[in-house]
Every structure is written in structure tokens, then in C-alpha cells.
Short mmCIF file of C-alpha atoms in Angstrom, two decimals:
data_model
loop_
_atom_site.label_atom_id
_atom_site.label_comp_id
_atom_site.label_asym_id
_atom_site.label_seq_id
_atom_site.Cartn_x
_atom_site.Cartn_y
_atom_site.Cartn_z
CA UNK B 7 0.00 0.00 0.00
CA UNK B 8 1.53 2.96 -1.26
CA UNK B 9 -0.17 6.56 -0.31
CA UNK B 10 1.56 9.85 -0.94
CA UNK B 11 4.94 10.28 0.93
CA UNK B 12 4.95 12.44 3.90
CA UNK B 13 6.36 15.23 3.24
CA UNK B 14 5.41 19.41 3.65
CA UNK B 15 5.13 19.67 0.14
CA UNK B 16 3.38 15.99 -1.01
CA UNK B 17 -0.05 16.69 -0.15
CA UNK B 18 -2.77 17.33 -2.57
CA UNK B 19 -4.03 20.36 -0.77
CA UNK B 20 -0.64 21.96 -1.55
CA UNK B 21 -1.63 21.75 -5.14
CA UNK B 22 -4.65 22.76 -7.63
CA UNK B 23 -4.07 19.48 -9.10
CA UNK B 24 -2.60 16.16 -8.32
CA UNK B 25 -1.94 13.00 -9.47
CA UNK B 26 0.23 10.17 -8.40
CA UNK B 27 1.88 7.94 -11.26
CA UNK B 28 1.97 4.33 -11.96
CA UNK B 29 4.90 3.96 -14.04
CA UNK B 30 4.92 -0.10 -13.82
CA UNK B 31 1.44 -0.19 -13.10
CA UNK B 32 0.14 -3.06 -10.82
CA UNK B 33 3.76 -5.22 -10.97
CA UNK B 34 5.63 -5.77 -7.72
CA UNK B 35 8.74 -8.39 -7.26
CA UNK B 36 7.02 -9.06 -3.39
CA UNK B 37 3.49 -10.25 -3.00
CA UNK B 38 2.32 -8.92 -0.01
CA UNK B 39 -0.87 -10.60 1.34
CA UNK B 40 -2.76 -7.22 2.16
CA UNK B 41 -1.86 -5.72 -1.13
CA UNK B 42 -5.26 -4.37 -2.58
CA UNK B 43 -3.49 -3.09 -5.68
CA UNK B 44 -2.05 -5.85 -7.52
CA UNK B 45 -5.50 -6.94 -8.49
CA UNK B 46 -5.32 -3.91 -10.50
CA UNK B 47 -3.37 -6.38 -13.49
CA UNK B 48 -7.32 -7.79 -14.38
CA UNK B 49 -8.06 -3.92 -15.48
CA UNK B 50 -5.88 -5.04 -18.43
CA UNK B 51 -5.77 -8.27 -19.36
CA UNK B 52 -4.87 -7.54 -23.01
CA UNK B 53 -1.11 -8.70 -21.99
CA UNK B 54 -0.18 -5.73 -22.05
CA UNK B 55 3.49 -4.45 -20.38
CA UNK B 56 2.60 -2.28 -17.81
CA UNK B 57 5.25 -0.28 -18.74
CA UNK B 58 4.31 3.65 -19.41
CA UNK B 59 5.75 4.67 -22.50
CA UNK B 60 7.86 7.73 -23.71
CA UNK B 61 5.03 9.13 -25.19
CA UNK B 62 2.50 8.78 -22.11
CA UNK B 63 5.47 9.98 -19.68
CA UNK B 64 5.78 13.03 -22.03
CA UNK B 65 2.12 13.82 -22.57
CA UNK B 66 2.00 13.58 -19.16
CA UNK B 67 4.62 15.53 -18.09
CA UNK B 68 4.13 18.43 -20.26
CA UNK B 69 0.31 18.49 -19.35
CA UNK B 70 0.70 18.22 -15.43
CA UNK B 71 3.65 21.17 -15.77
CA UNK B 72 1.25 23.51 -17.82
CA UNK B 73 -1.60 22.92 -15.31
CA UNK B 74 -0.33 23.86 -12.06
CA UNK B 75 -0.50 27.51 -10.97
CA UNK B 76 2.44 27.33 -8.55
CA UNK B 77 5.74 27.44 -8.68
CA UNK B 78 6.57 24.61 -6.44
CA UNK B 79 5.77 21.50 -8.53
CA UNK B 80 5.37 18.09 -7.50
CA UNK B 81 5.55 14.52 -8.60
CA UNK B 82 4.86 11.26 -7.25
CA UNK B 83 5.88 7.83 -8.25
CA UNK B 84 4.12 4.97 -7.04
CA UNK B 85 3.68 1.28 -8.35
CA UNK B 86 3.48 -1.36 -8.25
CA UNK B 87 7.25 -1.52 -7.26
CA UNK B 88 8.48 1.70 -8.38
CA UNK B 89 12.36 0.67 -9.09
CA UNK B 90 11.67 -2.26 -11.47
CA UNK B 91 11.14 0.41 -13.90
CA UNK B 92 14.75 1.38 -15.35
CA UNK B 93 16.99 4.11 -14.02
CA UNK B 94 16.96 5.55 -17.77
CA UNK B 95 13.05 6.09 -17.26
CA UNK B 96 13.47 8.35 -14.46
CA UNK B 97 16.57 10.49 -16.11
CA UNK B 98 14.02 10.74 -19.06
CA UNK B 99 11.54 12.10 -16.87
CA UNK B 100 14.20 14.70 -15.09
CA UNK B 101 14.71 15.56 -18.70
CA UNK B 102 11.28 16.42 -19.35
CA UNK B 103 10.72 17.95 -15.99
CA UNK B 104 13.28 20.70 -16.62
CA UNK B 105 12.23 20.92 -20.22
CA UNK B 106 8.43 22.26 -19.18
CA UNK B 107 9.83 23.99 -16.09
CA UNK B 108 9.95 27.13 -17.34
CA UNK B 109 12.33 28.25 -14.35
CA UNK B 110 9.71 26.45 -11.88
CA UNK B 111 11.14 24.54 -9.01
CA UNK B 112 10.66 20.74 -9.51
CA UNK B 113 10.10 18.41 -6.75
CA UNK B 114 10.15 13.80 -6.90
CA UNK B 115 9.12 12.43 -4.55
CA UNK B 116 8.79 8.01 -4.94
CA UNK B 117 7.49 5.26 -3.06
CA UNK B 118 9.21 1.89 -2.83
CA UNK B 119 9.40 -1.09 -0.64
CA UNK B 120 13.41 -0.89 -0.74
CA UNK B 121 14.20 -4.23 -2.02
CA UNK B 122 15.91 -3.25 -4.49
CA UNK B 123 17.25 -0.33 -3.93
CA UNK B 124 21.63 -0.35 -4.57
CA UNK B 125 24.13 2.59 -4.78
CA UNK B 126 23.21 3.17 -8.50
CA UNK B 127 19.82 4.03 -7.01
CA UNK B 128 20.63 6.05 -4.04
CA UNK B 129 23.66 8.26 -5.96
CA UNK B 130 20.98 8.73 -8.34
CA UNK B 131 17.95 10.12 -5.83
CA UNK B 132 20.35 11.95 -3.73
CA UNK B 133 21.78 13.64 -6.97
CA UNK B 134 18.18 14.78 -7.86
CA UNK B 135 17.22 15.24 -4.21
CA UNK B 136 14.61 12.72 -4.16
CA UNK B 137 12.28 12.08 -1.72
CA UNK B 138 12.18 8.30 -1.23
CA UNK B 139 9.00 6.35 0.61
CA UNK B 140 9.96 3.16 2.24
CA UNK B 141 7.38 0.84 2.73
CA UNK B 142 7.97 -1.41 6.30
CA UNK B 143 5.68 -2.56 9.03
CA UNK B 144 7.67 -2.59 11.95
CA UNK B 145 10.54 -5.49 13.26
CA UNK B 146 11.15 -7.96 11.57
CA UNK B 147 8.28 -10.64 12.52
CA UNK B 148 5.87 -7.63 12.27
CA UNK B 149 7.41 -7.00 8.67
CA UNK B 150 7.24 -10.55 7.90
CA UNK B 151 4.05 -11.61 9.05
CA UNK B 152 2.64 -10.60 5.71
CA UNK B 153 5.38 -8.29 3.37
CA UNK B 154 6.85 -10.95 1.82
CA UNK B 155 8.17 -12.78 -1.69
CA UNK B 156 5.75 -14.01 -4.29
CA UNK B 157 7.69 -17.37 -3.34
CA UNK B 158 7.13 -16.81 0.71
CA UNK B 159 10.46 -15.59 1.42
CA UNK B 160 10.77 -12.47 4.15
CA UNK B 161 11.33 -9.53 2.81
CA UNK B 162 12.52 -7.53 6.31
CA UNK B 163 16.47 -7.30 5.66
CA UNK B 164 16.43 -6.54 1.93
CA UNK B 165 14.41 -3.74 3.26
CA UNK B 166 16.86 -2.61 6.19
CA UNK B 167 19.83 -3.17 3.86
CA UNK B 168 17.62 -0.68 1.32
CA UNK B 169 17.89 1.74 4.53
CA UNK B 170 21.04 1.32 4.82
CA UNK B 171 22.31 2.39 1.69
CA UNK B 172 19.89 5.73 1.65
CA UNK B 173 21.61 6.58 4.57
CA UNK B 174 24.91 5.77 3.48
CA UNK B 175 24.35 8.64 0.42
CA UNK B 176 22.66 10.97 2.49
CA UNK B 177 19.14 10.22 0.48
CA UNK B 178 16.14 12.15 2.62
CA UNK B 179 13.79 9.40 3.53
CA UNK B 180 10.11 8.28 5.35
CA UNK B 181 8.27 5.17 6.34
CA UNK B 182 5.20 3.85 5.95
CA UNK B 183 3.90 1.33 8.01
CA UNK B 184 0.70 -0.59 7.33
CA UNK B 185 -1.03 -1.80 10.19
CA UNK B 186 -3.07 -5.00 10.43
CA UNK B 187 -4.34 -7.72 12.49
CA UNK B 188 -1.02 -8.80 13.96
CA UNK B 189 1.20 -5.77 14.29
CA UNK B 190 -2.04 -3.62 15.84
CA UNK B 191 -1.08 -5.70 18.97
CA UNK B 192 2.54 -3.90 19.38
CA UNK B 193 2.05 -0.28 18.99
CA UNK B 194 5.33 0.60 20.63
CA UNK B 195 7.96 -1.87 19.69
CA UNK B 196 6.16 -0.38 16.10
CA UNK B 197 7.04 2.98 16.90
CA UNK B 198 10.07 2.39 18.78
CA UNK B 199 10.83 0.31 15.68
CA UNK B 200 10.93 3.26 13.70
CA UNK B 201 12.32 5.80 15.78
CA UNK B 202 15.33 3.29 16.14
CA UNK B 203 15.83 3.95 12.47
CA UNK B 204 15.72 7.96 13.44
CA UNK B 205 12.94 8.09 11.09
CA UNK B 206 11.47 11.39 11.53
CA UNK B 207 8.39 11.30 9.21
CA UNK B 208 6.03 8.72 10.00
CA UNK B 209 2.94 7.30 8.32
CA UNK B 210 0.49 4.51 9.55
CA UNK B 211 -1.81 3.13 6.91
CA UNK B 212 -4.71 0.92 8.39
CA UNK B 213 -5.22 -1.88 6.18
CA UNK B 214 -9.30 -2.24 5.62
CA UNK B 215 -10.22 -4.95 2.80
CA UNK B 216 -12.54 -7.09 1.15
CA UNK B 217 -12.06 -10.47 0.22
CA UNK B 218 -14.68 -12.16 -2.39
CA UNK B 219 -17.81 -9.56 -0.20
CA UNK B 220 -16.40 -10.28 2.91
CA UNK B 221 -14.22 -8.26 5.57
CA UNK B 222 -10.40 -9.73 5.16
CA UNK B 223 -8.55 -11.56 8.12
CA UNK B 224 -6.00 -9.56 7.85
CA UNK B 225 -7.97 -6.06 8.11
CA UNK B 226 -7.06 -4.43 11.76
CA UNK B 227 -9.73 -4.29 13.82
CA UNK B 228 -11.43 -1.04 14.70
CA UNK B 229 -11.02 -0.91 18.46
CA UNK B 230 -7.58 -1.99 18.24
CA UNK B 231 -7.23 0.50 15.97
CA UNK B 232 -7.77 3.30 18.39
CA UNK B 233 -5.84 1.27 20.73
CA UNK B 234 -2.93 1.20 18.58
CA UNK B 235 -3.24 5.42 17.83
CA UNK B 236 -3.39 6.30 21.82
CA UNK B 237 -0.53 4.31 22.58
CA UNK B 238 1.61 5.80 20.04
CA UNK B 239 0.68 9.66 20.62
CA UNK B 240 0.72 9.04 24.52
CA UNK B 241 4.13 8.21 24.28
CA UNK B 242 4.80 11.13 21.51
CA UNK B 243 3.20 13.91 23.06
CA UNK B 244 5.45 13.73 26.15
CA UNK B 245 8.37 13.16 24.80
CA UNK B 246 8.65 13.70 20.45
CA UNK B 247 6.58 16.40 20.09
CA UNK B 248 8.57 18.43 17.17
CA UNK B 249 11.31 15.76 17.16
CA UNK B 250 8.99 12.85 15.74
CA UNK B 251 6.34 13.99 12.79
CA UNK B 252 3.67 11.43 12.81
CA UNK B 253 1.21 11.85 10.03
CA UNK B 254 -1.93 11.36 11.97
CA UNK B 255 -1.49 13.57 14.87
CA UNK B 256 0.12 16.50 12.78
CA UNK B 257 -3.43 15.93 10.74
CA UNK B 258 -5.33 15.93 13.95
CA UNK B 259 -3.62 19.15 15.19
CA UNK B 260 -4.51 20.86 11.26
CA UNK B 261 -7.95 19.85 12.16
CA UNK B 262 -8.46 20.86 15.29
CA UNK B 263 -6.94 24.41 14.34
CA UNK B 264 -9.21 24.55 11.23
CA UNK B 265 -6.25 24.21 8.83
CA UNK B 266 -6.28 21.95 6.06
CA UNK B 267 -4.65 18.74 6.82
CA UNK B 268 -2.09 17.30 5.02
CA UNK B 269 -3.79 13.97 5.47
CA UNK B 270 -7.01 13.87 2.52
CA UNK B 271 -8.53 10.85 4.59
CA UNK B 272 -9.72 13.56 6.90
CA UNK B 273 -10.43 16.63 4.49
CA UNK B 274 -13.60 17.25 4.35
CA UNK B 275 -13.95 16.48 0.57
CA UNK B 276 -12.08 14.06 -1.66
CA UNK B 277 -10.64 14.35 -5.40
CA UNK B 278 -8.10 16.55 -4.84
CA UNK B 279 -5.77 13.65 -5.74
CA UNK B 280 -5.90 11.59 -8.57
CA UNK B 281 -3.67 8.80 -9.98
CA UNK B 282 -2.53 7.61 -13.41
CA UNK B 283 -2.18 4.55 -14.50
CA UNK B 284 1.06 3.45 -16.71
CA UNK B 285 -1.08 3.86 -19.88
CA UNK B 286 -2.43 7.27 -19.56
CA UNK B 287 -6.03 6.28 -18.01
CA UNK B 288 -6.88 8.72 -14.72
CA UNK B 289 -8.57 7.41 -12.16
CA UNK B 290 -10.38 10.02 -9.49
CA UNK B 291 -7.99 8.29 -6.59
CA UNK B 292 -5.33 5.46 -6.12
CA UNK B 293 -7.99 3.44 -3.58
CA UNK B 294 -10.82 3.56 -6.30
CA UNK B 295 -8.64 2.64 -9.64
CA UNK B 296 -12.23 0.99 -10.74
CA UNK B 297 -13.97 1.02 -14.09
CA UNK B 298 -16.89 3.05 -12.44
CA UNK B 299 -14.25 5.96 -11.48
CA UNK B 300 -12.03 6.11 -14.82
CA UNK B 301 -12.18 9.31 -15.53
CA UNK B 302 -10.62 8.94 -19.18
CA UNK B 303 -7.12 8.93 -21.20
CA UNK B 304 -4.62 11.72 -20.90
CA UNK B 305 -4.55 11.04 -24.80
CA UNK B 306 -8.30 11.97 -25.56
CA UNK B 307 -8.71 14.71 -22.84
CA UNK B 308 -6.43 17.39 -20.92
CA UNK B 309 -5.64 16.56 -16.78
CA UNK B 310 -7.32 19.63 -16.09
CA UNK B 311 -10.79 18.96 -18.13
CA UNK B 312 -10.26 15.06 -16.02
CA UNK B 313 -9.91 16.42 -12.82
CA UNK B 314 -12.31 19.28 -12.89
CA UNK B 315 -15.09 16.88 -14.70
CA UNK B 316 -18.36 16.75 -13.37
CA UNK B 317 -17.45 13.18 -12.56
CA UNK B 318 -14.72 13.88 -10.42
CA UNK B 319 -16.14 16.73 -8.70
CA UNK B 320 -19.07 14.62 -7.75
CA UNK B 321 -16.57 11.75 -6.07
CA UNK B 322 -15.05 14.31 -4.16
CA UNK B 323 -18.49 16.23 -2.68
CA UNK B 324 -20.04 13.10 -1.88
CA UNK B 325 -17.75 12.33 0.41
CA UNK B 326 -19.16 15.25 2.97
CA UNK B 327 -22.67 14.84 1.21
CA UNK B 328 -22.77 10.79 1.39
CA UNK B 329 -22.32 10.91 5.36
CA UNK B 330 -24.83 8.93 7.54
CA UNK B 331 -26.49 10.54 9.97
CA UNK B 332 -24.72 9.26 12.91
CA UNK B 333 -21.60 11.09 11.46
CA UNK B 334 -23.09 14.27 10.74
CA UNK B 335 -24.18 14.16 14.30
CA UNK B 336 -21.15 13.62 15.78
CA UNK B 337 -18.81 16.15 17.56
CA UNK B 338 -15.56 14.67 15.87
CA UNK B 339 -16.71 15.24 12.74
CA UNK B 340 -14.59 18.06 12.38
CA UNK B 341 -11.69 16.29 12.99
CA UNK B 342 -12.82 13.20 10.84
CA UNK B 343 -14.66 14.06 8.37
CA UNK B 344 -15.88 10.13 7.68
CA UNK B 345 -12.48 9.33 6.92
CA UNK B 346 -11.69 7.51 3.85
CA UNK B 347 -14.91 6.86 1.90
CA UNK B 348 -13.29 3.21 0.85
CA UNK B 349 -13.78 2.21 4.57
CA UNK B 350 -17.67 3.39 4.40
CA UNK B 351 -18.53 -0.21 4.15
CA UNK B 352 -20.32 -0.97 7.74
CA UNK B 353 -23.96 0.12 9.14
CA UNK B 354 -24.86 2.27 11.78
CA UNK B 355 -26.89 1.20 14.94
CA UNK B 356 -29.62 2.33 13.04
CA UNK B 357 -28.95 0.25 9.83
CA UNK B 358 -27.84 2.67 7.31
CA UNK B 359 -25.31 2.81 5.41
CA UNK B 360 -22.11 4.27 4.72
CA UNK B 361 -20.49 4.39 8.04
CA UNK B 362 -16.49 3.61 8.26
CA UNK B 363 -15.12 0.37 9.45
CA UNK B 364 -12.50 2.22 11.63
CA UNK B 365 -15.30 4.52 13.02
CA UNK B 366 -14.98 2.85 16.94
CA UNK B 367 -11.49 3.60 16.69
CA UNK B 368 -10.91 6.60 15.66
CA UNK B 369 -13.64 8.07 18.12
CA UNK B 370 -12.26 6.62 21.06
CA UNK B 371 -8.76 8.19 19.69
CA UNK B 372 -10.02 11.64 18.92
CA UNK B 373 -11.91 11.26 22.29
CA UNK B 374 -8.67 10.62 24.21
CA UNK B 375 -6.63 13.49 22.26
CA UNK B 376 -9.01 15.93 22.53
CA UNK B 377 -7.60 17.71 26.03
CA UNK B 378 -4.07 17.45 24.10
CA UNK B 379 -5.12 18.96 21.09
CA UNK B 380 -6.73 21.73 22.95
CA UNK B 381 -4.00 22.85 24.64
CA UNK B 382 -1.88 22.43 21.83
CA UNK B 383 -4.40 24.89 19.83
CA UNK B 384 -3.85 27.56 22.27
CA UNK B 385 -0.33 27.63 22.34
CA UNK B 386 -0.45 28.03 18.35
CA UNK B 387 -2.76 30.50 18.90
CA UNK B 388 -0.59 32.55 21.35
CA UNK B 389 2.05 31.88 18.74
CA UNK B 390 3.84 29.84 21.07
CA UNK B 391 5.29 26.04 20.07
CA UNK B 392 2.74 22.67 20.65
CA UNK B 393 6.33 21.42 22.21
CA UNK B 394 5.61 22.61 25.16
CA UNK B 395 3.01 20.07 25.75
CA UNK B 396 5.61 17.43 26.66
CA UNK B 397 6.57 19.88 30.09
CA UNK B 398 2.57 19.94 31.07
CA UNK B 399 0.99 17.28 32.92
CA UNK B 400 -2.88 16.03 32.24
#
């Protein structure tokens, strides 16, 4: 599971529009039991490559450049497996990039599950200041349980020696963890985990699935869900606070201000962030690459008439206007906002639909930050730095 890397620039508020890029598409050299994106290969059972072309890349390239209204532009390369596309791919797209700059700063940023990352790699990103993703869920038997090998085979030390190696050239890196059934039961050797690495930008990703209609084995359940968040920030917010930059509580702190958060999950609308697939088809997000959502083909329409479609400005307002009443209703909403609509797949108490999977969780987390955030709010308020919750005592 791949989402955007965390980073101040790499969120799709940041930007009038966004897309992520499949450059390989739906192929991976691990096959990682959770993965809900390697299904994606049945979209395109032509035997087809998965392999964007010149021609897409450039189409692409020149269209995204000429859209966007800043002068801070980003991309973001996702797979799939990002590196088992060739190195000359990605000095092709530099190539482009600073062709359609026109003197605009340029920014990669590329998600990976560091298998195969080498020093050909790494000289390369750090050369072109990358921003590189790593993809890990923890030690290595919480890594292991289920990121591993089409053949089986763990997958946790080609990862650290991936780590390694970006450290070794100075490459600026963040993790994402995905958390499931198994590793939801060790929050801190999880975040310890992590901080061991001196990670300092930290994502969770809660994995929520269907299986054939039903709810997977391996989705986390929603109470240990919100088990699994309170541990983490109760240990953060007395001692990391502005050391450690964890994804979810800078989002909850955006919120509770009445910023934007950098999180879309918990924007109040969606389809601000699009993806492409290696063939030029846009889909309205990377969680709902679906026939229904296909928005059309880079090579028959521009990104901007795709992403400012009726179609896609639909997906993204029904995400506030699809709520059930027990969210509307509910004094997190603000802080929430329903979450990711591809976890809308439960009932309320009163039988209707649309209500989030993770919903118990997340309310009993918002519920136990809520004095935190508070106080936190103030001191941004007063101008002062949310650090100094960690000398306060609640």
C-alpha cells in the first residue's frame, strides 16, 4: 500500500491538481498478502506491459507542468514496485521535468518497498534530491508476518539493507507502516521500531479490505485501531513532540486548528488527488482505480478537463454529502470528516449505510486526544510552540 509520501510539500491540498503515477502499473517483485493493488493487473488483461511509454510519460509531463499555478511542482511515483522500472526512465523524466519547467522549481518524490534499492539508485535520488517512501511494518516478525516474496520468502532485511544504503548517500527518507491484524497488537515496539531507524516522518496506513464480499482476516480491527493510535501519541506527546512527525497527529492538530490537513482521509472532501495509471487512463484516486471511477485517457482529454469533470467533482463532494447521519451528528466530525470513503462499508446502529469500518477507533482516539489537542491549539494560537506540551501534565 503505497499513499503519498509524507512530506510538507506531497499533499494534494498543496496543489490545484494532483496525481500520483503508476509507471509499472500493478507489478511488484514481493506479493504482499494485504496488497489491494495488484488486483489492478485484471483492469488489463490484453497482456499488455505495464510499462508507461515515452510518449504517455511526455504527454503527461508536459500536461501536469502547464496545469499547475504554482511554482513549487510536484511529482509522485508509485507502483506497483516503483524501481523495477529502469533508471533511464526516471533520467528521461528529469529531462522532461526541466524541459516544461519554465524556471519552476521541480520536486520527486517516490514510493518503494526498498528491495531493491543499490548505490546506482541512491547516488541517483540523492543527486536529484529525491524524496524516497519506504514501505515497512515494523521489526522484523511484524514485517514478515505478511510483506513478503511471491515465493514466501521475508522480505525484512532486503528492506533494512535498502535503509542502509539511503543513509549511506545521504538520500532524505520516510516510512510507511501498514497496520493490520497482527502488528495492531505492538504499537510501541512499532514505533520504537521506527524511531530506532531515526525516522522522523512517519505514516500509519490501516489496512481495511474485502475479500470475495467479505471483511479480510487480515484487516485491523477497529477498536484496536484506536488502541494502537493512543498508545503511540501518549508516548509522543510527552516526549517527540517536534522531534517525531507522525502523520496522523500533525493531521489531527490541522484539524483541530481549522487548517487543512495534510492527510485527505480527513479533508472534508475528496478528489483533490488523482492517480494515473502506466497507460495514460486517470482514475479520481489510487484506492478507487475501478472502471466506475475512470475518468478517461490523458490522450483523448487534458488533466485539467479530467480532474475538474463533473465526474470527479461529484466523487469528491459526496464524500461530505454521502455521510450517515450518525456522522453528521457527531462532535468529531470536524476532525474526521468520515475518513476515507473506501472504509464506508459498515452500518450504523440504526442500519444505514455508509459508516467507516474504523469509526470505533478513531472516536475513542479523537476522544482521548481531545484535552491534548486543545492545549496544543492555544499555544499556536498565542504563537507559542505545541512542544511545550511534553513539560505539562494532564
Amino acid at each position: 500500500m503505497n499513499p503519498i509520501s509524507y512530506n510538507p510539500i506531497a499533499t494534494p491540498f498543496a496543489h490545484p491538481l494532483y496525481l500520483m503515477l503508476k509507471p509499472i502499473g500493478a507489478i511488484c517483485n514481493l506479493g504482499c498478502k494485504y496488497c489491494y493493488y495488484l488486483e489492478k493487473k485484471e483492469l488489463y488483461p490484453e497482456g499488455k506491459s505495464f510499462v508507461m511509454s515515452d510518449e504517455i510519460l511526455e504527454e503527461f509531463v508536459e500536461q501536469y507542468m502547464n496545469s499547475q499555478t504554482m511554482q513549487q511542482i510536484l511529482f509522485t511515483w508509485h507502483g506497483g514496485e516503483t524501481l523495477m522500472r529502469n533508471i533511464n526512465f526516471y533520467k528521461k523524466a528529469l529531462e522532461l521535468q526541466r524541459k516544461y519547467a519554465r524556471g519552476r522549481q521541480v520536486d520527486n518524490c517516490i514510493q518503494t518497498n526498498g528491495t531493491l534499492l543499490n548505490d546506482t539508485w541512491c547516488k541517483f535520488f540523492k543527486e536529484n534530491n529525491f524524496l524516497v517512501g519506504i514501505s515497512i511494518d515494523g521489526t522484523q516478525h511484524l514485517h514478515d508476518k505478511y510483506r513478503r516474496t511471491k515465493d514466501d520468502r521475508p522480505s525484512f532485511h532486503n528492506v533494512m539493507k535498502g535503509i542502509a544504503l539511503l543513509k549511506k548517500h545521504g538520500v532524505d527518507f520516510n516510512v510507511m507502516g501498514v497496520v493490520n491484524d497482527y502488528n495492531v497488537d505492538y504499537p510501541l515496539e512499532f514505533y520504537h521500531f521506527f524511531k530506532e531507524i531515526d525516522c522522523r516522518y512517519i505514516q500509519f496506513s490501516p489496512v481495511v479490505e474485502k475479500v470475495d464480499g467479505e471483511l479480510a482476516s487480515w484487516n485491523v480491527p477497529a477498536d484496536k485501531w484506536g488502541n494502537f493510535l493512543i498508545a503511540i501519541f501518549d508516548e509522543w506527546v510527552k516526549k517527540d513532540v517536534g522531534k517525531f512527525f507522525i502523520q496522523y497527529f500533525d493531521s489531527a492538530l490541522a484539524n483541530w486548528v481549522g487548517e487543512q490537513p495534510g492527510l485527505c482521509i480527513f479533508a472534508k472532501t475528496c478528489g483533490h488527488a488523482g492517480v494515473m495509471e502506466f497507460n495514460g487512463d486517470v482514475y479520481s484516486c489510487d484506492h478507487f482505480v475501478y472502471p466506475k471511477y475512470k475518468l478517461g485517457n490523458i490522450k483523448q482529454q487534458t488533466l485539467t478537463e479530467l480532474m475538474y469533470s463533473p465526474k470527479q467533482i461529484k466523487f469528491g463532494n459526496d464524500k461530505a454529502d454521502t455521510l450517515p447521519k450518525q456522522c453528521k451528528s457527531c462532535k468529531y466530525l470536524f476532525a474526521c470528516n468520515g475518513e476515507c470513503p473506501k472504509n464506508r462499508i459498515i452500518q450504523t446502529a440504526d442500519g444505514e449505510d455508509g459508516l467507516n469500518y474504523l469509526c470505533e477507533g478513531y472516536y475513542k482516539f479523537f476522544e482521548h486526544i481531545a484535552p491534548y489537542m486543545d492545549y496544543m491549539k492555544k499555544e499556536l494560537q498565542h504563537k507559542r510552540a505545541p512542544a511545550n506540551i511534553m513539560s505539562v501534565s494532564f
